[in-house]
Amino acid sequence: MNILLTGGAGYIGSHVALSLLDSGNDITIIDNLITGNKEILPKNINFYNCNINNKKKIKEIIQSSQFDILMHFAGYIKVEESVYQPEKYFENNTKNAISLFETCLENNLNNIIFSSTAAIYGNPKNNNPITENVILEPLNPYGESKMRTEKYLLANNDKFNSIILRYFNVAGADSQLRTGLISDEATHLIKIISEVAVGKRSKILIYGNDYQTLDGTALRDYIHVSDLADIHVEAAKYLLKNKQTNVFNCGYGKGYSVLEVINEANNITGNKIKFEFSKRRRGDAEKLVADVNKINKYIKWQPRYNNLKKIIESSINWEKKINEKNL
Ligand code: UFG
């Protein structure tokens, strides 16, 4: 397959780029390097430093090759930031994404894989794992911005064949440490734990211990980024075969509480992860666990890293590496 990727210098995009290359596909990456990092771009690929709303440049790029699919990763991803700067999220994650899709369509590229998020579900009413067809009620502008883009693709399913992948909590790093999460102001749980593990921070704050969960801390479905990357490769094959719009949750279907994650990290590090309880973070849901029946039914996918220990270990190993390299 010949894939055009936006956001390939970002966390998830760079892992997908590697999975595509490792399985013998051709890729071209577009990234404006605002949150992406050149250091984690795969070597020897076509790369364009370009914004997704630059219609003229994107047109040239699409016309330069016969792409099978656009995979669109470029986007802002910080839930709390989105609460304070909603416009930044609607501008980039919705308006610019739609402009990109229109440019693709104008140039006969109408197969799209879109990175969406479990944040669009908000706080689901019942305690069951979340299926793709529940009512969408995002709690924050980040989730809202992704939901609006999904709606555009779904409403235009006569023009586009798209696969919308709703990521649950993505964590971990490439087993060969070719890439991982780089963030100047980390907000994600396992990233912050990793920073504590390597001494970059002294402790982690647990946001809320008054949730209706077993230990009072919030529950999430953590999926290893390399498994998520493999899902994209299989979803791409599925899309080219079936040429139909569809939506899939991406997770393992099992929830861990914040305390459980910290305890596992303490087992790995010999109790290096000091923590304190703090108040709830704005925009946070209580429990987000995926119902994965649909993706397991349609997409040929075998998880390789469905193990919290492996996820945390790879994340800490990556943190050590970037600490040494000063990234
Ligand atoms: N948390 C802490 N302390 C921290 C950081 C996080 O207690 O220092 C808690 C959060 O309050 C939350 C859990 O750890 O309960 C996970 O938080 P993350 O920031 O790691 O992830 P989120 O669940 O907020 O959001 C992530 C992605 C979203 C996605 C969502 C889906 O950023 O894109 O997972 O579950 F939608």
mmCIF file of N, CA and C in Angstrom, residues 117-182:
data_model
loop_
_atom_site.group_PDB
_atom_site.id
_atom_site.type_symbol
_atom_site.label_atom_id
_atom_site.label_comp_id
_atom_site.label_asym_id
_atom_site.label_seq_id
_atom_site.Cartn_x
_atom_site.Cartn_y
_atom_site.Cartn_z
ATOM 1 N N THR A 117 -11.167 9.504 19.109
ATOM 2 C CA THR A 117 -10.824 9.292 20.511
ATOM 3 C C THR A 117 -12.017 8.853 21.352
ATOM 4 N N ALA A 118 -11.715 8.123 22.414
ATOM 5 C CA ALA A 118 -12.769 7.746 23.356
ATOM 6 C C ALA A 118 -13.299 8.959 24.111
ATOM 7 N N ALA A 119 -12.599 10.085 24.013
ATOM 8 C CA ALA A 119 -13.075 11.296 24.697
ATOM 9 C C ALA A 119 -14.434 11.752 24.147
ATOM 10 N N ILE A 120 -14.810 11.271 22.980
ATOM 11 C CA ILE A 120 -16.123 11.674 22.441
ATOM 12 C C ILE A 120 -17.284 11.011 23.198
ATOM 13 N N TYR A 121 -16.982 9.990 23.994
ATOM 14 C CA TYR A 121 -18.068 9.305 24.704
ATOM 15 C C TYR A 121 -18.502 10.027 25.978
ATOM 16 N N GLY A 122 -17.636 10.891 26.501
ATOM 17 C CA GLY A 122 -17.984 11.575 27.756
ATOM 18 C C GLY A 122 -18.031 10.593 28.905
ATOM 19 N N ASN A 123 -19.047 10.725 29.747
ATOM 20 C CA ASN A 123 -19.210 9.830 30.890
ATOM 21 C C ASN A 123 -20.365 8.885 30.612
ATOM 22 N N PRO A 124 -20.108 7.708 30.058
ATOM 23 C CA PRO A 124 -21.213 6.822 29.700
ATOM 24 C C PRO A 124 -22.097 6.501 30.909
ATOM 25 N N LYS A 125 -23.383 6.362 30.632
ATOM 26 C CA LYS A 125 -24.369 6.234 31.713
ATOM 27 C C LYS A 125 -24.254 4.918 32.488
ATOM 28 N N ASN A 126 -24.016 3.816 31.775
ATOM 29 C CA ASN A 126 -23.968 2.563 32.538
ATOM 30 C C ASN A 126 -22.525 2.098 32.714
ATOM 31 N N ASN A 127 -22.350 1.012 33.421
ATOM 32 C CA ASN A 127 -21.009 0.577 33.790
ATOM 33 C C ASN A 127 -20.369 -0.383 32.802
ATOM 34 N N ASN A 128 -21.110 -0.700 31.726
ATOM 35 C CA ASN A 128 -20.583 -1.671 30.770
ATOM 36 C C ASN A 128 -19.500 -1.051 29.897
ATOM 37 N N PRO A 129 -18.657 -1.892 29.306
ATOM 38 C CA PRO A 129 -17.726 -1.361 28.295
ATOM 39 C C PRO A 129 -18.510 -0.624 27.208
ATOM 40 N N ILE A 130 -17.875 0.353 26.588
ATOM 41 C CA ILE A 130 -18.571 1.263 25.676
ATOM 42 C C ILE A 130 -18.602 0.709 24.253
ATOM 43 N N THR A 131 -19.791 0.603 23.684
ATOM 44 C CA THR A 131 -19.887 0.178 22.279
ATOM 45 C C THR A 131 -19.874 1.426 21.388
ATOM 46 N N GLU A 132 -19.631 1.201 20.100
ATOM 47 C CA GLU A 132 -19.489 2.319 19.170
ATOM 48 C C GLU A 132 -20.792 3.087 18.977
ATOM 49 N N ASN A 133 -21.934 2.451 19.289
ATOM 50 C CA ASN A 133 -23.195 3.126 18.943
ATOM 51 C C ASN A 133 -23.883 3.820 20.116
ATOM 52 N N VAL A 134 -23.177 4.035 21.232
ATOM 53 C CA VAL A 134 -23.810 4.803 22.316
ATOM 54 C C VAL A 134 -23.887 6.281 21.907
ATOM 55 N N ILE A 135 -24.701 7.026 22.640
ATOM 56 C CA ILE A 135 -24.815 8.466 22.346
ATOM 57 C C ILE A 135 -23.484 9.153 22.680
ATOM 58 N N LEU A 136 -23.062 10.048 21.768
ATOM 59 C CA LEU A 136 -21.785 10.735 21.985
ATOM 60 C C LEU A 136 -22.018 12.018 22.771
ATOM 61 N N GLU A 137 -21.348 12.118 23.912
ATOM 62 C CA GLU A 137 -21.507 13.312 24.755
ATOM 63 C C GLU A 137 -20.164 13.741 25.320
ATOM 64 N N PRO A 138 -19.293 14.282 24.461
ATOM 65 C CA PRO A 138 -17.950 14.651 24.945
ATOM 66 C C PRO A 138 -18.016 15.664 26.082
ATOM 67 N N LEU A 139 -17.067 15.520 27.021
ATOM 68 C CA LEU A 139 -17.054 16.406 28.191
ATOM 69 C C LEU A 139 -16.148 17.608 27.977
ATOM 70 N N ASN A 140 -15.425 17.610 26.888
ATOM 71 C CA ASN A 140 -14.444 18.688 26.701
ATOM 72 C C ASN A 140 -14.314 19.033 25.214
ATOM 73 N N PRO A 141 -13.778 20.236 24.918
ATOM 74 C CA PRO A 141 -13.658 20.668 23.508
ATOM 75 C C PRO A 141 -12.781 19.746 22.669
ATOM 76 N N TYR A 142 -11.807 19.092 23.292
ATOM 77 C CA TYR A 142 -10.993 18.140 22.530
ATOM 78 C C TYR A 142 -11.890 17.051 21.929
ATOM 79 N N GLY A 143 -12.697 16.435 22.790
ATOM 80 C CA GLY A 143 -13.603 15.378 22.327
ATOM 81 C C GLY A 143 -14.618 15.926 21.330
ATOM 82 N N GLU A 144 -15.123 17.100 21.617
ATOM 83 C CA GLU A 144 -16.105 17.745 20.724
ATOM 84 C C GLU A 144 -15.496 17.998 19.338
ATOM 85 N N SER A 145 -14.229 18.447 19.320
ATOM 86 C CA SER A 145 -13.583 18.763 18.032
ATOM 87 C C SER A 145 -13.424 17.501 17.188
ATOM 88 N N LYS A 146 -13.122 16.392 17.824
ATOM 89 C CA LYS A 146 -12.972 15.125 17.095
ATOM 90 C C LYS A 146 -14.346 14.608 16.656
ATOM 91 N N MET A 147 -15.326 14.781 17.520
ATOM 92 C CA MET A 147 -16.680 14.307 17.171
ATOM 93 C C MET A 147 -17.202 15.038 15.934
ATOM 94 N N ARG A 148 -16.964 16.347 15.873
ATOM 95 C CA ARG A 148 -17.446 17.112 14.714
ATOM 96 C C ARG A 148 -16.794 16.615 13.420
ATOM 97 N N THR A 149 -15.528 16.264 13.501
ATOM 98 C CA THR A 149 -14.835 15.771 12.293
ATOM 99 C C THR A 149 -15.376 14.397 11.896
ATOM 100 N N GLU A 150 -15.608 13.567 12.884
ATOM 101 C CA GLU A 150 -16.248 12.266 12.607
ATOM 102 C C GLU A 150 -17.572 12.481 11.879
ATOM 103 N N LYS A 151 -18.364 13.428 12.397
ATOM 104 C CA LYS A 151 -19.698 13.659 11.831
ATOM 105 C C LYS A 151 -19.597 14.065 10.377
ATOM 106 N N TYR A 152 -18.583 14.871 10.060
ATOM 107 C CA TYR A 152 -18.381 15.274 8.664
ATOM 108 C C TYR A 152 -18.128 14.031 7.796
ATOM 109 N N LEU A 153 -17.259 13.155 8.259
ATOM 110 C CA LEU A 153 -16.940 11.962 7.453
ATOM 111 C C LEU A 153 -18.161 11.052 7.319
ATOM 112 N N LEU A 154 -18.902 10.907 8.402
ATOM 113 C CA LEU A 154 -20.081 10.029 8.360
ATOM 114 C C LEU A 154 -21.162 10.615 7.456
ATOM 115 N N ALA A 155 -21.326 11.933 7.526
ATOM 116 C CA ALA A 155 -22.351 12.583 6.696
ATOM 117 C C ALA A 155 -21.970 12.539 5.218
ATOM 118 N N ASN A 156 -20.673 12.420 4.944
ATOM 119 C CA ASN A 156 -20.217 12.404 3.547
ATOM 120 C C ASN A 156 -19.735 11.011 3.130
ATOM 121 N N ASN A 157 -20.406 10.001 3.641
ATOM 122 C CA ASN A 157 -19.941 8.635 3.334
ATOM 123 C C ASN A 157 -20.258 8.208 1.901
ATOM 124 N N ASP A 158 -20.946 9.076 1.175
ATOM 125 C CA ASP A 158 -21.112 8.814 -0.263
ATOM 126 C C ASP A 158 -19.875 9.282 -1.031
ATOM 127 N N LYS A 159 -19.106 10.188 -0.419
ATOM 128 C CA LYS A 159 -17.905 10.710 -1.094
ATOM 129 C C LYS A 159 -16.627 10.040 -0.598
ATOM 130 N N PHE A 160 -16.600 9.748 0.715
ATOM 131 C CA PHE A 160 -15.399 9.144 1.296
ATOM 132 C C PHE A 160 -15.681 7.724 1.777
ATOM 133 N N ASN A 161 -14.665 6.845 1.661
ATOM 134 C CA ASN A 161 -14.672 5.589 2.408
ATOM 135 C C ASN A 161 -13.763 5.855 3.587
ATOM 136 N N SER A 162 -14.328 5.880 4.776
ATOM 137 C CA SER A 162 -13.445 6.202 5.890
ATOM 138 C C SER A 162 -13.577 5.195 7.018
ATOM 139 N N ILE A 163 -12.437 4.994 7.672
ATOM 140 C CA ILE A 163 -12.457 4.209 8.914
ATOM 141 C C ILE A 163 -12.079 5.158 10.036
ATOM 142 N N ILE A 164 -12.997 5.253 10.987
ATOM 143 C CA ILE A 164 -12.785 6.121 12.140
ATOM 144 C C ILE A 164 -12.342 5.226 13.284
ATOM 145 N N LEU A 165 -11.152 5.492 13.808
ATOM 146 C CA LEU A 165 -10.642 4.679 14.918
ATOM 147 C C LEU A 165 -10.700 5.507 16.190
ATOM 148 N N ARG A 166 -11.473 5.020 17.149
ATOM 149 C CA ARG A 166 -11.610 5.734 18.424
ATOM 150 C C ARG A 166 -10.630 5.143 19.422
ATOM 151 N N TYR A 167 -9.542 5.872 19.639
ATOM 152 C CA TYR A 167 -8.491 5.379 20.527
ATOM 153 C C TYR A 167 -8.898 5.549 21.977
ATOM 154 N N PHE A 168 -8.674 4.515 22.763
ATOM 155 C CA PHE A 168 -8.778 4.660 24.208
ATOM 156 C C PHE A 168 -7.405 5.156 24.693
ATOM 157 N N ASN A 169 -6.920 4.748 25.839
ATOM 158 C CA ASN A 169 -5.688 5.398 26.340
ATOM 159 C C ASN A 169 -4.436 4.741 25.778
ATOM 160 N N VAL A 170 -3.785 5.462 24.910
ATOM 161 C CA VAL A 170 -2.629 4.923 24.196
ATOM 162 C C VAL A 170 -1.369 5.205 25.021
ATOM 163 N N ALA A 171 -0.542 4.187 25.198
ATOM 164 C CA ALA A 171 0.666 4.372 26.020
ATOM 165 C C ALA A 171 1.748 3.410 25.561
ATOM 166 N N GLY A 172 2.947 3.551 26.135
ATOM 167 C CA GLY A 172 4.055 2.671 25.785
ATOM 168 C C GLY A 172 4.869 3.230 24.629
ATOM 169 N N ALA A 173 5.882 2.453 24.220
ATOM 170 C CA ALA A 173 6.773 2.899 23.148
ATOM 171 C C ALA A 173 7.249 1.700 22.343
ATOM 172 N N ASP A 174 7.738 1.996 21.150
ATOM 173 C CA ASP A 174 8.296 0.988 20.243
ATOM 174 C C ASP A 174 9.311 0.103 20.989
ATOM 175 N N SER A 175 9.244 -1.230 20.770
ATOM 176 C CA SER A 175 10.110 -2.132 21.544
ATOM 177 C C SER A 175 11.583 -1.892 21.221
ATOM 178 N N GLN A 176 11.876 -1.407 20.002
ATOM 179 C CA GLN A 176 13.284 -1.108 19.678
ATOM 180 C C GLN A 176 13.652 0.328 20.043
ATOM 181 N N LEU A 177 12.732 1.033 20.678
ATOM 182 C CA LEU A 177 12.923 2.439 21.086
ATOM 183 C C LEU A 177 13.314 3.343 19.911
ATOM 184 N N ARG A 178 12.735 3.057 18.740
ATOM 185 C CA ARG A 178 12.964 3.951 17.599
ATOM 186 C C ARG A 178 12.131 5.207 17.755
ATOM 187 N N THR A 179 11.003 5.116 18.459
ATOM 188 C CA THR A 179 10.160 6.275 18.724
ATOM 189 C C THR A 179 9.382 6.071 20.020
ATOM 190 N N GLY A 180 8.772 7.143 20.472
ATOM 191 C CA GLY A 180 7.989 7.118 21.704
ATOM 192 C C GLY A 180 7.382 8.490 21.897
ATOM 193 N N LEU A 181 6.808 8.715 23.070
ATOM 194 C CA LEU A 181 6.155 10.003 23.308
ATOM 195 C C LEU A 181 7.169 11.056 23.775
ATOM 196 N N ILE A 182 7.205 12.173 23.036
ATOM 197 C CA ILE A 182 8.027 13.323 23.450
ATOM 198 C C ILE A 182 7.061 14.451 23.750
#
